[in-house]
Short mmCIF file of C-alpha atoms in Angstrom, two decimals:
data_model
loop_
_atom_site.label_atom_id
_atom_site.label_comp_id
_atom_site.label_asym_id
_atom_site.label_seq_id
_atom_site.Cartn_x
_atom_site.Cartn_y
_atom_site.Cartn_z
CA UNK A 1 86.80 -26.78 -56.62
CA UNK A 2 88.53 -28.04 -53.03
CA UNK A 3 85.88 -30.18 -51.39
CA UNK A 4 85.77 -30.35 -47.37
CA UNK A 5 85.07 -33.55 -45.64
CA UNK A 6 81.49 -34.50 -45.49
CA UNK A 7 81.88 -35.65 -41.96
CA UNK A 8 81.50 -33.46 -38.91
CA UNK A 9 84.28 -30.82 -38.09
CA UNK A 10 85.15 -30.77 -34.60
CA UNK A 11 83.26 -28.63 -32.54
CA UNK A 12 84.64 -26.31 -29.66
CA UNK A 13 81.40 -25.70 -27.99
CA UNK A 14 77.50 -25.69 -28.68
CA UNK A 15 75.44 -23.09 -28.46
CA UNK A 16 71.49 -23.90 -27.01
CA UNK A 17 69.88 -21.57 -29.13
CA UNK A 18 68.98 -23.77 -32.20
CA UNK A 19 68.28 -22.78 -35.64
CA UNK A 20 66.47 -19.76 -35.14
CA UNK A 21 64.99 -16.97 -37.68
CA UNK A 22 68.23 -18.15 -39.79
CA UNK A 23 70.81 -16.11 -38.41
CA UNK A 24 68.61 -13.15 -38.64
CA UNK A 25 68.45 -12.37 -34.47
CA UNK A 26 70.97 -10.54 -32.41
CA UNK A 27 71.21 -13.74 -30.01
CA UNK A 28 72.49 -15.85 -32.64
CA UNK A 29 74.73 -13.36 -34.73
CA UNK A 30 76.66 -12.82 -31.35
CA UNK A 31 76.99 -16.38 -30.49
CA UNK A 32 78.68 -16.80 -34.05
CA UNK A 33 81.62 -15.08 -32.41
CA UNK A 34 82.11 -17.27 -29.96
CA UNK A 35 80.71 -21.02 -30.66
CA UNK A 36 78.52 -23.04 -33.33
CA UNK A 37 74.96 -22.25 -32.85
CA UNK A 38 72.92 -25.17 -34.32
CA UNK A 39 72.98 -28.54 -32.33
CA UNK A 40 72.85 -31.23 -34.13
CA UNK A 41 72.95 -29.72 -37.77
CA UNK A 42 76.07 -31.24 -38.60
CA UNK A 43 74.82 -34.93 -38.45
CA UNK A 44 71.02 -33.71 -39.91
CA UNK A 45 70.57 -33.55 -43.32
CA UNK A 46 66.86 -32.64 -42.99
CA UNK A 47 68.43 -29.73 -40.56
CA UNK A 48 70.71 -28.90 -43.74
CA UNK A 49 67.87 -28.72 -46.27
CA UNK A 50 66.74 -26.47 -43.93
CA UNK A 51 69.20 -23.92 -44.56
CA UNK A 52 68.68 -24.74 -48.23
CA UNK A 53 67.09 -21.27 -48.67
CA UNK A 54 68.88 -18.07 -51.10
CA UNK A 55 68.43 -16.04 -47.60
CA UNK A 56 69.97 -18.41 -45.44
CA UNK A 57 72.34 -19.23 -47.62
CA UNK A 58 73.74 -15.53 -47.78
CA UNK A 59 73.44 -15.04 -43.95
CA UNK A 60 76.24 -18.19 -43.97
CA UNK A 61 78.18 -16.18 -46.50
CA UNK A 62 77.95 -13.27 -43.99
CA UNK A 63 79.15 -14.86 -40.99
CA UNK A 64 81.84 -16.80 -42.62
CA UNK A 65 83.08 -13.35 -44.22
CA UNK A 66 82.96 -11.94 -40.81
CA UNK A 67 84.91 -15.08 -39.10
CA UNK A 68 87.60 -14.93 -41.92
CA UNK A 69 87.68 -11.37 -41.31
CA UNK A 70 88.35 -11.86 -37.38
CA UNK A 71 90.65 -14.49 -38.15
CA UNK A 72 88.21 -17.24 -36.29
CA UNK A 73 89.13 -19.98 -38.43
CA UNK A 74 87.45 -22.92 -36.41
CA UNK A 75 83.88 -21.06 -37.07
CA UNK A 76 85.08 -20.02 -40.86
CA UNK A 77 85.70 -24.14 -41.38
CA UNK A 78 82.57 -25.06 -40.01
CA UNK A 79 80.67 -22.79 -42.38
CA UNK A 80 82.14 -23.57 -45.16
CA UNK A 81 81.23 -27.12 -44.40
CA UNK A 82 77.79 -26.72 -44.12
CA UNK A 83 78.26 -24.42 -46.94
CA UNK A 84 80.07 -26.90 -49.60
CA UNK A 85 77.01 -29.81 -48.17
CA UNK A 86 74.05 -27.73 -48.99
CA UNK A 87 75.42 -25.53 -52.19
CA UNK A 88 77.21 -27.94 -54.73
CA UNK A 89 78.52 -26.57 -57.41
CA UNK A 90 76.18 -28.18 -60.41
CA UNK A 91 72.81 -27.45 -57.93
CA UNK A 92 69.91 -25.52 -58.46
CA UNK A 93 70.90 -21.73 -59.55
CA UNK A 94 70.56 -20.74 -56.07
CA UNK A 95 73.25 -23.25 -55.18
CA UNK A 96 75.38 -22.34 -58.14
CA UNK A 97 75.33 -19.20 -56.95
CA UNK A 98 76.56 -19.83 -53.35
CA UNK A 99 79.30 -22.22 -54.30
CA UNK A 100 80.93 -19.52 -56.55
CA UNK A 101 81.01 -17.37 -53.67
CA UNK A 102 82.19 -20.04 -51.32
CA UNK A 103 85.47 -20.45 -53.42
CA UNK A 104 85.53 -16.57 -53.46
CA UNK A 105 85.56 -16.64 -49.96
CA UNK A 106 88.06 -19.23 -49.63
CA UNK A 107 90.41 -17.72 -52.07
CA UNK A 108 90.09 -14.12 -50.01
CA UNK A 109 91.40 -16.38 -47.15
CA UNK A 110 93.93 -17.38 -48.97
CA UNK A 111 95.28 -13.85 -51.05
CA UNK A 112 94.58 -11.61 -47.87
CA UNK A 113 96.42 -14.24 -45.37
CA UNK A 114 93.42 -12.90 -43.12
CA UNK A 115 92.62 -16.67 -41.67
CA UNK A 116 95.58 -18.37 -41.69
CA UNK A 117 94.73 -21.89 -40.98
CA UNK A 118 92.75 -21.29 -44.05
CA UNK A 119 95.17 -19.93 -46.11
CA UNK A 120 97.04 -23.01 -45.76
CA UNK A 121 93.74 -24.97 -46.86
CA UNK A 122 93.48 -22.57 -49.77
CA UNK A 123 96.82 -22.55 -50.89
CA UNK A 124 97.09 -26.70 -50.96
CA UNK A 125 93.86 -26.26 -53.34
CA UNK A 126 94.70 -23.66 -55.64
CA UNK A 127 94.37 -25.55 -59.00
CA UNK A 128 90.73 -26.95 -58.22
CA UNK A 129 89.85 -23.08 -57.12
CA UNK A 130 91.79 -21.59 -60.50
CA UNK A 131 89.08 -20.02 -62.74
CA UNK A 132 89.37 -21.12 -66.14
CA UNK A 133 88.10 -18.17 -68.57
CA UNK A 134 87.11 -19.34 -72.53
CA UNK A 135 88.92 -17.59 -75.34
CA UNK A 136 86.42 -16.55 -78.03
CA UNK A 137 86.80 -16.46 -81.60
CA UNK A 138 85.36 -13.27 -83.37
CA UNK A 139 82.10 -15.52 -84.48
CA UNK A 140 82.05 -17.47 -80.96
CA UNK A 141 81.54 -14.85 -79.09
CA UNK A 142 78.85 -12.80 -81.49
CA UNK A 143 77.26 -16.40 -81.03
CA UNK A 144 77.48 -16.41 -77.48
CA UNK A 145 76.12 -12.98 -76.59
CA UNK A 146 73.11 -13.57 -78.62
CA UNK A 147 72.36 -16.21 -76.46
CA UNK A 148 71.09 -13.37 -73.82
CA UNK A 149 70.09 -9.70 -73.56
CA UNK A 150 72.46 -9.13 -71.14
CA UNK A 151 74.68 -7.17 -73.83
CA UNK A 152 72.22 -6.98 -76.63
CA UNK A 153 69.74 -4.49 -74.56
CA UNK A 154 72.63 -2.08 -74.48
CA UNK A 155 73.46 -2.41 -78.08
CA UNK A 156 69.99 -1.66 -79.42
CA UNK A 157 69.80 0.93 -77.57
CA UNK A 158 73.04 2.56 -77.49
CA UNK A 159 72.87 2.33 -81.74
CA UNK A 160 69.09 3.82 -81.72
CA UNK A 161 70.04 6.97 -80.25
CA UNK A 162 74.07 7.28 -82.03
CA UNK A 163 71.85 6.26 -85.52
CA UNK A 164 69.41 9.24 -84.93
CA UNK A 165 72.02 11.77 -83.16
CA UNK A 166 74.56 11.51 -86.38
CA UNK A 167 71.29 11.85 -89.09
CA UNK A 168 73.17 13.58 -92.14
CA UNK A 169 76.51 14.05 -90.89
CA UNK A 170 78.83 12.49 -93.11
CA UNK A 171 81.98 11.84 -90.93
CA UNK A 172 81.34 9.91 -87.45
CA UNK A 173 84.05 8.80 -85.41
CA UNK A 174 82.65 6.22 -82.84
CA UNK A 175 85.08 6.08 -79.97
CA UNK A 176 84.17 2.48 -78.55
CA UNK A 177 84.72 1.35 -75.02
CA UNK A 178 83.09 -1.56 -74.42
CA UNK A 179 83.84 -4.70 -72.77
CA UNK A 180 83.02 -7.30 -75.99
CA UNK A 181 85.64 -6.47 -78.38
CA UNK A 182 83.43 -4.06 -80.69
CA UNK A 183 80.47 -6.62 -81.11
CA UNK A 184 78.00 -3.93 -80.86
CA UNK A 185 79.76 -2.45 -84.30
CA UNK A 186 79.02 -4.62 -87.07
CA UNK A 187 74.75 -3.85 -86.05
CA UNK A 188 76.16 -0.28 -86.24
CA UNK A 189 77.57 -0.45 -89.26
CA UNK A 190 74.09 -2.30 -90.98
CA UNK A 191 72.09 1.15 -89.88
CA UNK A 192 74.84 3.09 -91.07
CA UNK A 193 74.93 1.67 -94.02
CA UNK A 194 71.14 2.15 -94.92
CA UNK A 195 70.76 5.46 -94.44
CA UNK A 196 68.56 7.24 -97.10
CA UNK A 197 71.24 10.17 -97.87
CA UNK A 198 73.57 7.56 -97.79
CA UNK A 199 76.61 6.22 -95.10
CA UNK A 200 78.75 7.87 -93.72
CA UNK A 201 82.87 8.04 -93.16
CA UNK A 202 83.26 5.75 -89.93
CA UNK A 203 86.20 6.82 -87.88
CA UNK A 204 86.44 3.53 -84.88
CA UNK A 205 88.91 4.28 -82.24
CA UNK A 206 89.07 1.41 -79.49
CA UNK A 207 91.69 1.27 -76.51
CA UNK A 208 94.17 -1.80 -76.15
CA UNK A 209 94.45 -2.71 -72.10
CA UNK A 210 97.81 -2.23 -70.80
CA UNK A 211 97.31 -4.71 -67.69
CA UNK A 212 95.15 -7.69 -67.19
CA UNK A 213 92.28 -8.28 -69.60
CA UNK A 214 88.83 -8.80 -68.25
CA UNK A 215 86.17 -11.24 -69.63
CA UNK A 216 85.11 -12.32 -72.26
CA UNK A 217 88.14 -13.04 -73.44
CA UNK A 218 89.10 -12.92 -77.19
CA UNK A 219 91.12 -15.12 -78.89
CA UNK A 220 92.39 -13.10 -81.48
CA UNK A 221 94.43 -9.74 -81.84
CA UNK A 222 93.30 -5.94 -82.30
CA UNK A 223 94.77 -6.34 -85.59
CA UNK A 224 93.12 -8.80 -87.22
CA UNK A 225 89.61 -7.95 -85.16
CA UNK A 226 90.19 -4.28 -86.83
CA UNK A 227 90.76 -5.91 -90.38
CA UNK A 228 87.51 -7.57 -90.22
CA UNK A 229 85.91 -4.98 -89.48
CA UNK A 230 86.79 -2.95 -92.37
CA UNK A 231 86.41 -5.56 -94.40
CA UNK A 232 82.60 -6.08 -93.33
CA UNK A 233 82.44 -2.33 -93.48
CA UNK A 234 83.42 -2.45 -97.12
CA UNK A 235 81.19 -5.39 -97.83
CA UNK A 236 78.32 -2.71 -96.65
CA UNK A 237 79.54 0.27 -98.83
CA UNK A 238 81.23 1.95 -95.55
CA UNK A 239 84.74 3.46 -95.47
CA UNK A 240 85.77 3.00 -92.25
CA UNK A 241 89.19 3.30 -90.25
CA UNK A 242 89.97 1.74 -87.29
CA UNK A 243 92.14 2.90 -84.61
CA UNK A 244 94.06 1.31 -81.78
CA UNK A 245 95.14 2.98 -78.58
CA UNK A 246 97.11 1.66 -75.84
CA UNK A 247 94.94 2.97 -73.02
CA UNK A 248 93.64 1.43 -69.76
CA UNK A 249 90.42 2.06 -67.14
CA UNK A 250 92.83 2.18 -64.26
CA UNK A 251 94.28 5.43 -65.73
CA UNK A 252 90.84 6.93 -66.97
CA UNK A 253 91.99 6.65 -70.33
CA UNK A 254 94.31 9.21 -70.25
CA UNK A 255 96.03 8.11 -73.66
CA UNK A 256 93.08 7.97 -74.71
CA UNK A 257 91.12 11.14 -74.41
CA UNK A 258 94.75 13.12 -75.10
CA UNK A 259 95.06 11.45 -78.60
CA UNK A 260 91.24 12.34 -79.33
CA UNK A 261 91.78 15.64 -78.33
CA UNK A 262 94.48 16.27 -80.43
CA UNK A 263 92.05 14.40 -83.15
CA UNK A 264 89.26 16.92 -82.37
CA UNK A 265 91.58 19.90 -83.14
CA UNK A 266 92.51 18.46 -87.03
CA UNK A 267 89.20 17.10 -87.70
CA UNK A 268 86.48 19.40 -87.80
CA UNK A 269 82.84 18.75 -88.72
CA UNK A 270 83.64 15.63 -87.48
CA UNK A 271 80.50 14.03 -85.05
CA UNK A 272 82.29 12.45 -81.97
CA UNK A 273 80.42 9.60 -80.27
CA UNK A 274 81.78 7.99 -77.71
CA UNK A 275 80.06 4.74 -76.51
CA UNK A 276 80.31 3.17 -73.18
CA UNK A 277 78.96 -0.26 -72.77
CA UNK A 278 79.89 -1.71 -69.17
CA UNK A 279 83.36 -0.34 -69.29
CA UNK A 280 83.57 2.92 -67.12
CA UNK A 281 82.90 0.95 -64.06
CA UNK A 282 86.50 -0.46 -64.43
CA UNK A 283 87.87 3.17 -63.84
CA UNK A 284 89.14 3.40 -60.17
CA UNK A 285 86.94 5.63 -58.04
CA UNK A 286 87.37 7.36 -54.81
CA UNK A 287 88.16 4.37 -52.62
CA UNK A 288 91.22 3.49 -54.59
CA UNK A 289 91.99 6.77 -55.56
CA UNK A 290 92.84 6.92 -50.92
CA UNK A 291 94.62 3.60 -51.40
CA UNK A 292 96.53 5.33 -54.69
CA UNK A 293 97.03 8.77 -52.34
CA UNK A 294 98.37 6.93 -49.70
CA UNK A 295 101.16 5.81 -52.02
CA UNK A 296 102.72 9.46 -52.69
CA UNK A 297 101.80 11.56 -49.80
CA UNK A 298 102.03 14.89 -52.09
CA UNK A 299 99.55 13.21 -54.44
CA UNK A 300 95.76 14.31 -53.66
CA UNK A 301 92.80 12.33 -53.66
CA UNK A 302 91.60 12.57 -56.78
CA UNK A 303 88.54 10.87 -58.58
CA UNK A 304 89.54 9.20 -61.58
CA UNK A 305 85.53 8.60 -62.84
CA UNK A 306 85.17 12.66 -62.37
CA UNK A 307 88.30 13.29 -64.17
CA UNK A 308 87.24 10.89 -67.11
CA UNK A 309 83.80 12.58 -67.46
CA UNK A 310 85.00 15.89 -67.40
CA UNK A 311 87.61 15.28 -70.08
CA UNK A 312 84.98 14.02 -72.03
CA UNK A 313 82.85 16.92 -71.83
CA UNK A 314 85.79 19.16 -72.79
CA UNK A 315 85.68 16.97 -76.17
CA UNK A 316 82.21 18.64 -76.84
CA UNK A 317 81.00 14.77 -78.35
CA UNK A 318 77.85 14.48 -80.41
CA UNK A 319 76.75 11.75 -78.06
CA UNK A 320 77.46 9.97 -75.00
CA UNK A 321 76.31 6.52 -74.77
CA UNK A 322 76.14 5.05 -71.32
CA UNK A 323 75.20 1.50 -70.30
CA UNK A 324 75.94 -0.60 -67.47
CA UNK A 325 74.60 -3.11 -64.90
CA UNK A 326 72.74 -1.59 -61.82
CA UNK A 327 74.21 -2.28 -58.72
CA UNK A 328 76.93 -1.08 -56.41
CA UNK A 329 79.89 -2.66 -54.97
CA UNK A 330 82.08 -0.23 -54.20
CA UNK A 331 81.44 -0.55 -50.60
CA UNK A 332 84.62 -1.01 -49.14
CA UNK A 333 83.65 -3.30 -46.38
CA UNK A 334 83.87 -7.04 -47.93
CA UNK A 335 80.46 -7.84 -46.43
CA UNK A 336 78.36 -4.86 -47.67
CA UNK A 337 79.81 -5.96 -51.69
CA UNK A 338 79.14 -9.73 -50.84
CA UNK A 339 75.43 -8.86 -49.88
CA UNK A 340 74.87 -6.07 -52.95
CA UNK A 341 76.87 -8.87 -55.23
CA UNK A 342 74.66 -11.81 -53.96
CA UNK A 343 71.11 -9.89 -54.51
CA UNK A 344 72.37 -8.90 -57.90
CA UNK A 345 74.35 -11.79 -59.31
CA UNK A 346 70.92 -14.70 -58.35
CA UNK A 347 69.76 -12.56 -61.89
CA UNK A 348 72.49 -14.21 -64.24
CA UNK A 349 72.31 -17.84 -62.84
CA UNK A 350 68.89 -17.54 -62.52
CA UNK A 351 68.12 -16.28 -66.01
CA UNK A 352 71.11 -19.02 -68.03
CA UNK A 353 68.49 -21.88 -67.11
CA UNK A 354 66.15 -20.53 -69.66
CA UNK A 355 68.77 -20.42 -72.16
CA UNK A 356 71.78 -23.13 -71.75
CA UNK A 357 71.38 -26.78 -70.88
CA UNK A 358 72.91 -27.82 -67.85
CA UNK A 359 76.21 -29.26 -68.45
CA UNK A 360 76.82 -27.79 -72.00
CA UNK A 361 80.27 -25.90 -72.53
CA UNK A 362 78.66 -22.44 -73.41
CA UNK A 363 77.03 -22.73 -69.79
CA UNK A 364 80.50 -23.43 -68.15
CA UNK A 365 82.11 -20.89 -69.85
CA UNK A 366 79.06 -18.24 -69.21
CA UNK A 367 79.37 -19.29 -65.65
CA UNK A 368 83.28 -19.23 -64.93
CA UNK A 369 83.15 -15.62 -66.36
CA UNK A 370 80.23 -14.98 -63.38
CA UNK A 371 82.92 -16.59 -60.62
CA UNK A 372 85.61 -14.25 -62.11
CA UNK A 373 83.46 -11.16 -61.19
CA UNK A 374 82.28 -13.10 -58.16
CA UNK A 375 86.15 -13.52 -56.85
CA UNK A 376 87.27 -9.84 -58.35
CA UNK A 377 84.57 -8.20 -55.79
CA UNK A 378 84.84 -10.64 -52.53
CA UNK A 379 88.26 -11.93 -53.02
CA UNK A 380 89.87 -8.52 -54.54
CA UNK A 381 91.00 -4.94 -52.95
CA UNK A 382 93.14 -1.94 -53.65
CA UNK A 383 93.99 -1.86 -57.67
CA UNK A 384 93.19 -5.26 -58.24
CA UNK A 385 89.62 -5.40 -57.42
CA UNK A 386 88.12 -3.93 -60.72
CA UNK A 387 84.54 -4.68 -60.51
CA UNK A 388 83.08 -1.26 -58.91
CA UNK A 389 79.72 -1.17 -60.19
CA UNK A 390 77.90 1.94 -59.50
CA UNK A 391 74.06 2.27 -59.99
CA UNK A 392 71.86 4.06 -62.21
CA UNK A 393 71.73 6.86 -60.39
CA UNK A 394 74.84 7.62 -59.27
CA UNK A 395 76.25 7.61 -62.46
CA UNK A 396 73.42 9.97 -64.00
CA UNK A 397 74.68 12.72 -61.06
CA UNK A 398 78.25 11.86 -62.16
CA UNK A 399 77.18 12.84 -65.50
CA UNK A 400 74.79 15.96 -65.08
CA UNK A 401 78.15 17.14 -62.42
CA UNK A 402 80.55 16.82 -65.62
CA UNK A 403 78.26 19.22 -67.56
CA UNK A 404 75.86 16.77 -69.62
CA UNK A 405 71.96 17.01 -69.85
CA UNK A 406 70.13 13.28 -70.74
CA UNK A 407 68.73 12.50 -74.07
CA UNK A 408 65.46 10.72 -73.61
CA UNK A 409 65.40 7.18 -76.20
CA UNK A 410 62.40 7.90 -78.92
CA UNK A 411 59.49 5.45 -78.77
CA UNK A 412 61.44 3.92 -82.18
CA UNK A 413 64.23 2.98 -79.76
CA UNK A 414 62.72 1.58 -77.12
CA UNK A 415 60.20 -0.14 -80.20
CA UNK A 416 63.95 -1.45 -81.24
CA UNK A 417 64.59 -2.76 -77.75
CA UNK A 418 61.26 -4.44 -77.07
CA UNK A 419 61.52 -6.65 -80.82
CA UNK A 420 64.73 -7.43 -79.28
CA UNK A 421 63.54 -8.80 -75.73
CA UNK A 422 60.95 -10.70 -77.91
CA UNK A 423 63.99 -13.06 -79.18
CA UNK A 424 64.60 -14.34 -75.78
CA UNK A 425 62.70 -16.06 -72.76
CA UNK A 426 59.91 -15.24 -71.21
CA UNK A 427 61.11 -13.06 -67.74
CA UNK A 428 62.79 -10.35 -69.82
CA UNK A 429 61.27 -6.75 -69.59
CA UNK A 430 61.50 -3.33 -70.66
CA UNK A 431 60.79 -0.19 -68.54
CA UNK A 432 61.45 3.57 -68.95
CA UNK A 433 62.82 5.17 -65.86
CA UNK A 434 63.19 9.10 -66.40
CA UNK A 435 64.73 9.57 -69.46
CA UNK A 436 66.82 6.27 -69.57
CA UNK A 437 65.86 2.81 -70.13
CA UNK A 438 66.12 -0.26 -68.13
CA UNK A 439 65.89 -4.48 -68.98
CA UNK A 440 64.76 -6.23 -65.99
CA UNK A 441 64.49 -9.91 -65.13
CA UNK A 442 61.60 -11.07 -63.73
CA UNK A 443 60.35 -7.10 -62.74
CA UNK A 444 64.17 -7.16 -61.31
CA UNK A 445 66.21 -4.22 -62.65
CA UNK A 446 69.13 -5.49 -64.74
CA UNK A 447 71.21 -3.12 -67.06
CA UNK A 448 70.25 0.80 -67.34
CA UNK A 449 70.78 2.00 -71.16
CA UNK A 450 71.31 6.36 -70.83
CA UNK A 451 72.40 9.09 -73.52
CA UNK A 452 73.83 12.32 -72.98
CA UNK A 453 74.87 15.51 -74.77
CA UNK A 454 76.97 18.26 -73.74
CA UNK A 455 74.87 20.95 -71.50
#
């Protein structure tokens, strides 16, 4: 990424207050407006291992958000300066953590023209600040996520509860939208494919994204993904058909859920589950749905997420499978999503020192994917900014509004889950919260695994 000069930038003025409770006091938030507030920090590195702290380190994120914001590019520079000297990019996960946001910021600089002397900086260093996203192969990537819980949790789960919901049916047609290119199947297919009255018909019906693709990346089409699938289906004793459908999150899967329902009107005795593992969170909700309005001034403000559950409902599925990462930035202030990203996304960096070596290629590529959803929420807005995370418990009134009760996970599931965790580092965790379950890192809540049914 673009490095700044390690020498002093000019200053304009110097503020007597000092240091301070880093950044935390009204004195020295107001004086960011106006001047740098820390004599002598610029020509100190003990004064910058000082600031060599995760909460110091986001209350410089803050202010240089807010200075790009107000278009105060002399304060913006100097904060990235002290920024890029006490956050390198192959530091401590802390410092990892920071940098990725520091090119976030500087490429938000640099899409919304909001600082223009930075855009200018930006724009002369767009090839160092391009994110470069690894294409998996089919077996790469099943490699790579079993390097972490992060998507594992969900699959144990998720495949507990669809295993036990569809217990002597013999047609199931698993609608998958998930954000790993059906990984979570082949696991699926293994329980399936034991069952004591036998397997049954698998029906898989996955969506094909009409705009830009998300990571993980795959390098390999729908087609061929779909063939091996079968194929390791038949190598199991499962029949199984697979089914593409152009569809995309930023329409709620309208193609989608229309085809199905036409599907659910042929097909009858036929179990529906449909299995959502990090994906919904892509679907536009109210705060684009005003930028969307704003576009056709006859069109209402609609929410897409609302719309999407309630069309599922009208599907009467066997199961709904919901899993997702806990956190929320849909705020639509830039600030309020850097703070909720910055106390959630420490978890990831934090957690891949226990698993990848510094400096091995699985690492970088497990990293750039982190600084992809890093830029998409700081550097992102209107359409383009994808990563809306709701929490736990937003979601769960989303879903009890559309007409669905919870399913609580047996103690086999959670049994399931907990064998899993016991693959991985120490720091990992299990807890039940209501009916759902959560994986935690280091007593920090991570991903939330939930199951509905139709009310």
């Amino acid at each position: 990424m673009m490095q700044f000069t390690r020498s002093a930038p000019p200053l304009t003025s110097i503020h007597p207050s000092g240091l301070g409770p880093c950044l935390d006091d009204d004195a020295s938030k107001h004086s960011l407006h106006r001047s740098w507030p820390w004599p002598g920090l610029l020509t100190s590195s003990k004064s910058l291992g000082r600031l060599n702290t995760a909460s110091c380190m986001e209350q410089l994120l803050v202010h240089c958000a807010n200075a790009i914001e107000s278009n105060d590019a002399t304060l913006a520079q100097q904060i990235l300066w002290v920024l890029n000297n006490i956050a390198p990019p192959d530091g401590d996960s802390n410092q990892r953590l920071t940098s990725a946001f520091l090119r976030a910021l500087i490429a938000r600089a640099s899409k919304t023209g909001s600082c223009k002397m930075l855009t200018a900086v930006a724009a002369r260093a767009d090839a160092d600040l391009a994110i470069h996203l690894h294409r998996f192969s089919a077996i790469d990537l099943a490699s790579f996520i079993d390097l972490t819980p992060w998507h594992r949790f969900g699959y144990a789960a998720a495949n507990s509860a669809i295993v036990e919901a569809v217990e002597g049916l013999p047609v199931v047609h698993i609608v998958d939208l998930s954000t790993t290119h059906c990984m979570q199947v082949p696991t699926l297919i293994d329980l399936l494919a034991n069952r004591p009255e036998g397997p049954p018909f698998i029906r898989l019906t996955v969506p094909t994204f009409t705009t830009t693709a998300t990571p993980p990346l795959l390098d390999m089409s729908y087609d061929e993904l779909g063939s091996r699938l079968v194929n390791f289906a038949r190598s199991r004793n499962v029949a199984m058909e697979f089914i593409m459908i152009p569809s995309d999150p930023s329409d709620a899967f309208d193609s989608l859920i229309e085809q199905l329902r036409v599907q659910r009107l042929v097909s009858e005795g036929e179990a529906v589950i449909v299995n959502c593992q990090m994906l919904p969170h892509y679907i536009p909700e109210e705060t684009v749905g005003a930028i969307v309005s704003t576009m056709n001034v006859n069109s209402p403000i609609l929410s897409l997420r609302t719309m999407f559950l309630k069309a599922l409902r009208s599907l009467e599925p066997t199961l709904v499978t919901l899993v997702d990462e806990d956190a929320d930035f849909t705020s639509c202030d830039v600030v309020g999503r850097l703070r909720s990203a910055f106390n959630y996304l420490w978890i990831p960096y934090d957690a891949v020192d226990t698993f990848l070596p510094k400096g091995s290629e699985q690492r970088r590529w497990y990293e750039a994917g982190l600084c992809w959803k890093i830029e998409n929420v700081v550097a992102q807005e209107g359409l383009q900014r994808v990563e809306r995370l709701e929490p736990k418990g937003r979601w769960g009134q989303r879903m009890r509004a559309a007409g669905f009760r919870s399913v609580r996970f047996t103690e086999e599931a959670a049994g399931e889950v907990k064998s899993m965790l016991g693959e991985h580092a120490a720091g990992w965790g299990l807890k039940r919260e209501d009916e759902d379950l959560m994986l935690t890192w280091k007593g920090h809540n991570v991903v939330f695994a939930s199951a509905w049914m139709p009310s």
